PDB file of C-alpha atoms (C1' of nucleotides) in Angstrom:
ATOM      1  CA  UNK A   1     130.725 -96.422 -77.846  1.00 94.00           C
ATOM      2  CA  UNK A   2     131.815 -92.859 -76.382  1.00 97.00           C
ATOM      3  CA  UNK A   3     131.527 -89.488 -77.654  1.00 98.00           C
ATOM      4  CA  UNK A   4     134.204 -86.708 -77.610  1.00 98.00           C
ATOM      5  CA  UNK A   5     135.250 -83.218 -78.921  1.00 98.00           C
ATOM      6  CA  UNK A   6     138.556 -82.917 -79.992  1.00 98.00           C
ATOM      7  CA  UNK A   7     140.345 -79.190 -81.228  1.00 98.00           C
ATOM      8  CA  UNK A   8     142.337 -77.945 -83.375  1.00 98.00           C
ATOM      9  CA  UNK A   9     143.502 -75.126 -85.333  1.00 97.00           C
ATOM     10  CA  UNK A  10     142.654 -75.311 -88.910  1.00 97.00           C
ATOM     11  CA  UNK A  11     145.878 -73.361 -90.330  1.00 95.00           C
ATOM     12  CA  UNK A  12     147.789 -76.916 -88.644  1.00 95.00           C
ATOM     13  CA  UNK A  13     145.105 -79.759 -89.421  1.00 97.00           C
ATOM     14  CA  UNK A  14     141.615 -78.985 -90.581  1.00 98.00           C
ATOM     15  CA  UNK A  15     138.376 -81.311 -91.357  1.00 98.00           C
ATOM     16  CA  UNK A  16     139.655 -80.852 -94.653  1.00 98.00           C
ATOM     17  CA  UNK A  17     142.684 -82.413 -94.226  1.00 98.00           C
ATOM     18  CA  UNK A  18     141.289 -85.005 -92.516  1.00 98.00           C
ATOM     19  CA  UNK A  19     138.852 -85.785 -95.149  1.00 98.00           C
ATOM     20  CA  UNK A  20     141.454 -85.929 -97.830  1.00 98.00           C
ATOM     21  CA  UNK A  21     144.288 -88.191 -95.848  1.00 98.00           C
ATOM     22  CA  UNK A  22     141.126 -90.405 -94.892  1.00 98.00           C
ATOM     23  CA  UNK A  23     142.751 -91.573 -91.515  1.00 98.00           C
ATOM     24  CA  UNK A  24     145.706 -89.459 -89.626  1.00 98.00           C
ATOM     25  CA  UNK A  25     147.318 -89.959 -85.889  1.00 98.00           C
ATOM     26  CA  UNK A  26     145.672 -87.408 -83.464  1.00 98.00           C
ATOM     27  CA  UNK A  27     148.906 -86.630 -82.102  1.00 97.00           C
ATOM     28  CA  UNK A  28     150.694 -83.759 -79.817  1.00 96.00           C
ATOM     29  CA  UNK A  29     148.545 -83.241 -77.200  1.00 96.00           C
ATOM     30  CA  UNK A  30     150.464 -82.200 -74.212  1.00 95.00           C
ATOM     31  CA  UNK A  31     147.998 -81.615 -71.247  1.00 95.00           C
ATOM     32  CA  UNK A  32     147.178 -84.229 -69.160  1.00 95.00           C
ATOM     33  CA  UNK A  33     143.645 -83.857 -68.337  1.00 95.00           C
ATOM     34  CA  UNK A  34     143.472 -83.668 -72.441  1.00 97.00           C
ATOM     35  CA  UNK A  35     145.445 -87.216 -72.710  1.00 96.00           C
ATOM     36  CA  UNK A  36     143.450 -88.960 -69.824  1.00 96.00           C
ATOM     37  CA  UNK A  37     140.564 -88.228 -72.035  1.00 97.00           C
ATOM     38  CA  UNK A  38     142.453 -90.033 -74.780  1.00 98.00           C
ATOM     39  CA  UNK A  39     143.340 -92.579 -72.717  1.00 97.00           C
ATOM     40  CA  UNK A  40     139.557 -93.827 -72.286  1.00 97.00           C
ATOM     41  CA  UNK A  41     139.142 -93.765 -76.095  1.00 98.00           C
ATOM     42  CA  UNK A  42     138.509 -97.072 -78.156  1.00 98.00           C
ATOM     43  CA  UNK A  43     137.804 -97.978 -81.691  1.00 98.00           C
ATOM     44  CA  UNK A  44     134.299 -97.118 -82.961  1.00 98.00           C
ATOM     45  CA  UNK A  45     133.912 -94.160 -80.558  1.00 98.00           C
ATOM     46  CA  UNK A  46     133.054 -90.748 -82.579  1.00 98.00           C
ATOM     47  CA  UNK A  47     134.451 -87.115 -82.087  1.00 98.00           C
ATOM     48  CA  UNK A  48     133.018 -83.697 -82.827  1.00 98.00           C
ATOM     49  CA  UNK A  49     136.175 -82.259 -85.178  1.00 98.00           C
ATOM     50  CA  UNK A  50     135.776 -78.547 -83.752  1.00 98.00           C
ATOM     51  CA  UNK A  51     138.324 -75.477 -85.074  1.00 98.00           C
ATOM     52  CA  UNK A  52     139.418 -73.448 -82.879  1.00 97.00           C
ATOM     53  CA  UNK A  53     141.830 -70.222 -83.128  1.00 96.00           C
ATOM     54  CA  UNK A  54     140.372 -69.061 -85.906  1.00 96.00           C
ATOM     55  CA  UNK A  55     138.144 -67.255 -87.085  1.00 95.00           C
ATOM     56  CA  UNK A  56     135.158 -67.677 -86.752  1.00 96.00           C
ATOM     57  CA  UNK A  57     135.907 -71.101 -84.471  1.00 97.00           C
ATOM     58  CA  UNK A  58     133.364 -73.979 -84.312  1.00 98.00           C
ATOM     59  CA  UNK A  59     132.332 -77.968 -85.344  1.00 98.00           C
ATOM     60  CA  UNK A  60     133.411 -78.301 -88.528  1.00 98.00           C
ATOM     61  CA  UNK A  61     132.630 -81.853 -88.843  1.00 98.00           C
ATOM     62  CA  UNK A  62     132.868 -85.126 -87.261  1.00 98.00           C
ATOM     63  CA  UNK A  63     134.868 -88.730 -87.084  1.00 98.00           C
ATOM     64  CA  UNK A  64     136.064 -91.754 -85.956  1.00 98.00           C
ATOM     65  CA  UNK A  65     138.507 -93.236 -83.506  1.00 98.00           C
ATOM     66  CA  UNK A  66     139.978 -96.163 -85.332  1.00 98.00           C
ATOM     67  CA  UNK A  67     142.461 -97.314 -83.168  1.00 98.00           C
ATOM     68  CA  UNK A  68     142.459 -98.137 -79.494  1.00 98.00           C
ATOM     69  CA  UNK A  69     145.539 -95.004 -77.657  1.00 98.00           C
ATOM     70  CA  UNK A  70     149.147 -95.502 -78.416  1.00 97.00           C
ATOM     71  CA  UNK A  71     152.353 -93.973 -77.593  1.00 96.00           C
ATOM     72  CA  UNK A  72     152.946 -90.660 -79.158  1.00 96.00           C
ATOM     73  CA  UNK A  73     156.067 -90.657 -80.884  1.00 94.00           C
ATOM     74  CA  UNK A  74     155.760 -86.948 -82.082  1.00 93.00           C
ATOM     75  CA  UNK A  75     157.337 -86.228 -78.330  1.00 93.00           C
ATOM     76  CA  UNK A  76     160.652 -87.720 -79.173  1.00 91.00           C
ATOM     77  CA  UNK A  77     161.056 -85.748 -82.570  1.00 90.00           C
ATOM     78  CA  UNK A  78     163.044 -82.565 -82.377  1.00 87.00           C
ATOM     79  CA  UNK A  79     161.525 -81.369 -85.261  1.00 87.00           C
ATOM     80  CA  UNK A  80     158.028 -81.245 -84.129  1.00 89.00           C
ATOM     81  CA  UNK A  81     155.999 -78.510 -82.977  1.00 88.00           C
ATOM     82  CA  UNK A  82     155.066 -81.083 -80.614  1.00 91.00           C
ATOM     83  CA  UNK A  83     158.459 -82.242 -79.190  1.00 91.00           C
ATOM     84  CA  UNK A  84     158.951 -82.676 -75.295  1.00 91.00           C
ATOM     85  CA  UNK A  85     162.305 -82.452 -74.039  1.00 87.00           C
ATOM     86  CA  UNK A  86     161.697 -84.176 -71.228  1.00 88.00           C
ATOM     87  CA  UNK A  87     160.228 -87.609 -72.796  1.00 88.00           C
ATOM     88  CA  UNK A  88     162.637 -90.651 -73.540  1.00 87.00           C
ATOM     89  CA  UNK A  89     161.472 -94.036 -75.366  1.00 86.00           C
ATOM     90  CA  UNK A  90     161.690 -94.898 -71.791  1.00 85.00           C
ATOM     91  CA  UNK A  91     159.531 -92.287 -70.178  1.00 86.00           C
ATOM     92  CA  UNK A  92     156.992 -91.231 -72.784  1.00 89.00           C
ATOM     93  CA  UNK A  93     154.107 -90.213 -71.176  1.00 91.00           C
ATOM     94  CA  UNK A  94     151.645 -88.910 -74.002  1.00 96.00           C
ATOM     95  CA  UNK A  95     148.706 -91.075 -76.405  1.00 97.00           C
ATOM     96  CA  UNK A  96     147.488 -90.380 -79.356  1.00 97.00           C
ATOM     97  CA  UNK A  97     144.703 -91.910 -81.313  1.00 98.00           C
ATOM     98  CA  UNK A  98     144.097 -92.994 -85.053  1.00 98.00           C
ATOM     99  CA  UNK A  99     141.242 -91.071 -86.591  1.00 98.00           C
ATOM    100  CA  UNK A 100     138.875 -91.398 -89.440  1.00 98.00           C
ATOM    101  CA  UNK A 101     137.258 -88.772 -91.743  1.00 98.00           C
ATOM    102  CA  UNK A 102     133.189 -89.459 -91.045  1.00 98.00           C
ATOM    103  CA  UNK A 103     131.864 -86.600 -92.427  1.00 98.00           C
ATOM    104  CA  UNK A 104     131.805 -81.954 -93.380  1.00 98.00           C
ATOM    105  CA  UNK A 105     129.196 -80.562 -91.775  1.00 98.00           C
ATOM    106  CA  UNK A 106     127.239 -78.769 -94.868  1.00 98.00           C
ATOM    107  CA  UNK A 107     126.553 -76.047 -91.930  1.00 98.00           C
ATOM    108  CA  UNK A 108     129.232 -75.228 -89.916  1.00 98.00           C
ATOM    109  CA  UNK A 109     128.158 -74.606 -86.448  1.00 98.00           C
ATOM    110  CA  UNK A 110     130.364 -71.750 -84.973  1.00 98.00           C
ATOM    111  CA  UNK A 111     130.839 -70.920 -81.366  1.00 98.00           C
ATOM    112  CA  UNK A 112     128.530 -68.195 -80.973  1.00 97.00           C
ATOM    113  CA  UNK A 113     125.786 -70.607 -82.910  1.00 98.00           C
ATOM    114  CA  UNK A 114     126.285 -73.001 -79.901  1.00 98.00           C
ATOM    115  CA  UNK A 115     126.510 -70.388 -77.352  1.00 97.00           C
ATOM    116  CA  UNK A 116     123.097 -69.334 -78.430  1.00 96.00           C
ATOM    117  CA  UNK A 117     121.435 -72.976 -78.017  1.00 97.00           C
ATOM    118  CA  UNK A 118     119.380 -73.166 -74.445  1.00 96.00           C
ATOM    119  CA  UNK A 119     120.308 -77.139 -74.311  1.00 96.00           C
ATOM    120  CA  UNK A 120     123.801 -77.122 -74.858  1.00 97.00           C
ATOM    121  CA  UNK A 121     124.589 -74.436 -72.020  1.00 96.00           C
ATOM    122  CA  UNK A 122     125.904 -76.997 -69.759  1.00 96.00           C
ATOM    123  CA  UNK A 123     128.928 -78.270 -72.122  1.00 97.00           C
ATOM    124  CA  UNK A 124     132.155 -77.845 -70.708  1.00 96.00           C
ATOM    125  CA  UNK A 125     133.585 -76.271 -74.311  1.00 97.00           C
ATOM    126  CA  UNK A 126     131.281 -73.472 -72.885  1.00 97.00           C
ATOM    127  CA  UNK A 127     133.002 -72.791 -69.883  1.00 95.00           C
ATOM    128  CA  UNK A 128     134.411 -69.663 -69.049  1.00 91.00           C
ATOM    129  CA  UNK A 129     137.971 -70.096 -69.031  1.00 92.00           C
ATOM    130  CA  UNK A 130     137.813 -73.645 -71.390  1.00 93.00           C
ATOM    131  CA  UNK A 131     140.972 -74.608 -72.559  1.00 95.00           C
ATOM    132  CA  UNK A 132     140.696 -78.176 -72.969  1.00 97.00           C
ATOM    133  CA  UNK A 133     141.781 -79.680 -76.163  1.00 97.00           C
ATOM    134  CA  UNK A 134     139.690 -83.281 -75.978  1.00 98.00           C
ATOM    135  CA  UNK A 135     136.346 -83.623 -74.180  1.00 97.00           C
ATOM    136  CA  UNK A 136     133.860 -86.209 -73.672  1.00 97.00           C
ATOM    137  CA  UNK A 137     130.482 -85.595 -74.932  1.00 98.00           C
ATOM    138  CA  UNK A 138     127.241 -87.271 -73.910  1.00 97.00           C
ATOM    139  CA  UNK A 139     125.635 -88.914 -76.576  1.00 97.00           C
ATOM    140  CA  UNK A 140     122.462 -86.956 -76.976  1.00 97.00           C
ATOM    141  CA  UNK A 141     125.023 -83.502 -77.087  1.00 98.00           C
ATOM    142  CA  UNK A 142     126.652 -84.947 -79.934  1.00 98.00           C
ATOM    143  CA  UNK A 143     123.476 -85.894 -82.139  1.00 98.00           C
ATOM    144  CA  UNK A 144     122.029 -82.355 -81.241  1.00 98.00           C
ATOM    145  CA  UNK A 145     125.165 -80.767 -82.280  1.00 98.00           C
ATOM    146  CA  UNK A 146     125.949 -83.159 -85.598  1.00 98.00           C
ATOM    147  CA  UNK A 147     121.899 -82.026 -86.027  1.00 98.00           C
ATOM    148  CA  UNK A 148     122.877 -78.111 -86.154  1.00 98.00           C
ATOM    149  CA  UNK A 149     125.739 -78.633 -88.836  1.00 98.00           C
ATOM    150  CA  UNK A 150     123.110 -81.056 -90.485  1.00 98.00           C
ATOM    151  CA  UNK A 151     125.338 -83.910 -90.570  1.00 98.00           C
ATOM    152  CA  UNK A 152     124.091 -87.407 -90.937  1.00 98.00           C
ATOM    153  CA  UNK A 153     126.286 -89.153 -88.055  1.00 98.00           C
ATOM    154  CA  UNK A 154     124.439 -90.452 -85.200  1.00 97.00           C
ATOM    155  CA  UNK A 155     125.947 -92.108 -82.181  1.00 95.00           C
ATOM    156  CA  UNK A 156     123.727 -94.871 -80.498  1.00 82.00           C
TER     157      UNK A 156
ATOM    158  C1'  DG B   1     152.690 -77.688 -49.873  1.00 96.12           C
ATOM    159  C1'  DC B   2     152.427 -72.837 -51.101  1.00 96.12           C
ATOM    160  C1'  DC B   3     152.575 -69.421 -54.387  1.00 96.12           C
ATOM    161  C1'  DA B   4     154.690 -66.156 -57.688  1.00 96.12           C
ATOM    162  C1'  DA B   5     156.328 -66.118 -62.246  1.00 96.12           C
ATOM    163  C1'  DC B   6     155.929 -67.621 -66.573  1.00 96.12           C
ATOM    164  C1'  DG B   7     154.051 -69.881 -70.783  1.00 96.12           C
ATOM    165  C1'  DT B   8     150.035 -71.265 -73.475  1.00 96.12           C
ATOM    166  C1'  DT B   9     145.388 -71.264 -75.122  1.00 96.12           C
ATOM    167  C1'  DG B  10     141.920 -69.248 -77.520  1.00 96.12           C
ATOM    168  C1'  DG B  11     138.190 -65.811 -78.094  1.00 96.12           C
ATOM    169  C1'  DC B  12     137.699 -61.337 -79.527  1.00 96.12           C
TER     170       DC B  12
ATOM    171  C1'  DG C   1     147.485 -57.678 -80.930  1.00 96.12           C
ATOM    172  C1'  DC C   2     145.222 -57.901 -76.487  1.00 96.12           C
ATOM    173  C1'  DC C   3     143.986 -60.080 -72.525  1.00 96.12           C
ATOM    174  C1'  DA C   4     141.614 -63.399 -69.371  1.00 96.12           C
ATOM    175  C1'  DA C   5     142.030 -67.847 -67.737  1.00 96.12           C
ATOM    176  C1'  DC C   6     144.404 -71.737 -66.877  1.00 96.12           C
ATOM    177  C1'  DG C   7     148.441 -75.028 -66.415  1.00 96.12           C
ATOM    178  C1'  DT C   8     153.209 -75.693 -65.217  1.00 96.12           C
ATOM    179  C1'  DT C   9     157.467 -74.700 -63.056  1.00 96.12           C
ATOM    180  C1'  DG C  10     160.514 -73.992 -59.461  1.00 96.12           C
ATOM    181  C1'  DG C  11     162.087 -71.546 -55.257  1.00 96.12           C
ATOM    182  C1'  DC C  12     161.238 -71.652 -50.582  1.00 96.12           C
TER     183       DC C  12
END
DNA sequence: GCCAACGTTGGC
DNA sequence: GCCAACGTTGGC
């Protein structure tokens, strides 16, 4: 079992929306150091759900990966934000994931709250510069940080 | 392969 | 809205 971090902005899909679908396709990324991540993802594995763009950003709460990566058909619709013109059903070179609600953190732990921890200084989220949209974590990173929000998710 | 221009991300 | 940092594109 792995650990990751995974973005995004709340105004498009939040922890809430997560928690009230249940399960949802963690779909349109479009970097590829981002979707080698996802490719190394498999069922069981847990993610840090953290918002970003916003204000103030941070871990809002954590899941699941339910499903082992797939082929993400979002590229090949038109009408998504996430459409890329130059994939075919042929040449589609972008995964996504299934995803399962876990758990709101009753405290949100924003940026500047992990910026402020001593042992979390080496996390590549806290890199100047960081624009990656799905990270590995090491296990003991995620417990510390499911720990601040006072969740109850632990990964062994 | 280099690099300038451009687009995107994301904190502030 | 601003801007720093990074990724991608495309000419050469």
């Amino acid at each position: 079992m792995a650990c990751w971090l995974l973005k995004s902005e709340p105004d498009a899909f939040s922890i809430d929306d997560l928690q009230h679908l249940g399960k949802a396709p963690w779909d349109g990324v479009r970097n590829y150091q981002a979707r080698n991540h996802i490719a190394h993802m498999q069922p069981g594995d847990l993610f840090l759900f953290y918002h970003s763009s916003c204000s103030p950003p941070g871990l809002a709460g954590c899941g699941e990966i339910i499903s082992s990566p797939y082929s993400d058909q979002s590229a090949l619709d038109p009408n998504s934000s996430a459409f890329d013109p130059r994939a075919s059903a042929d040449k589609l070179p972008w995964l996504c994931v299934d995803v399962r609600w876990r758990e709101k953190f009753p405290c949100f732990v924003s940026l500047s709250a992990l910026k402020a921890c001593s042992e979390l200084q080496h996390l590549q989220l806290l890199k100047r510069g960081n624009r990656l949209s799905v990270m590995p974590l090491m296990d003991n990173d995620f417990n510390l940080m499911v720990k601040l929000g006072g969740g109850i998710t632990t990964a062994c």
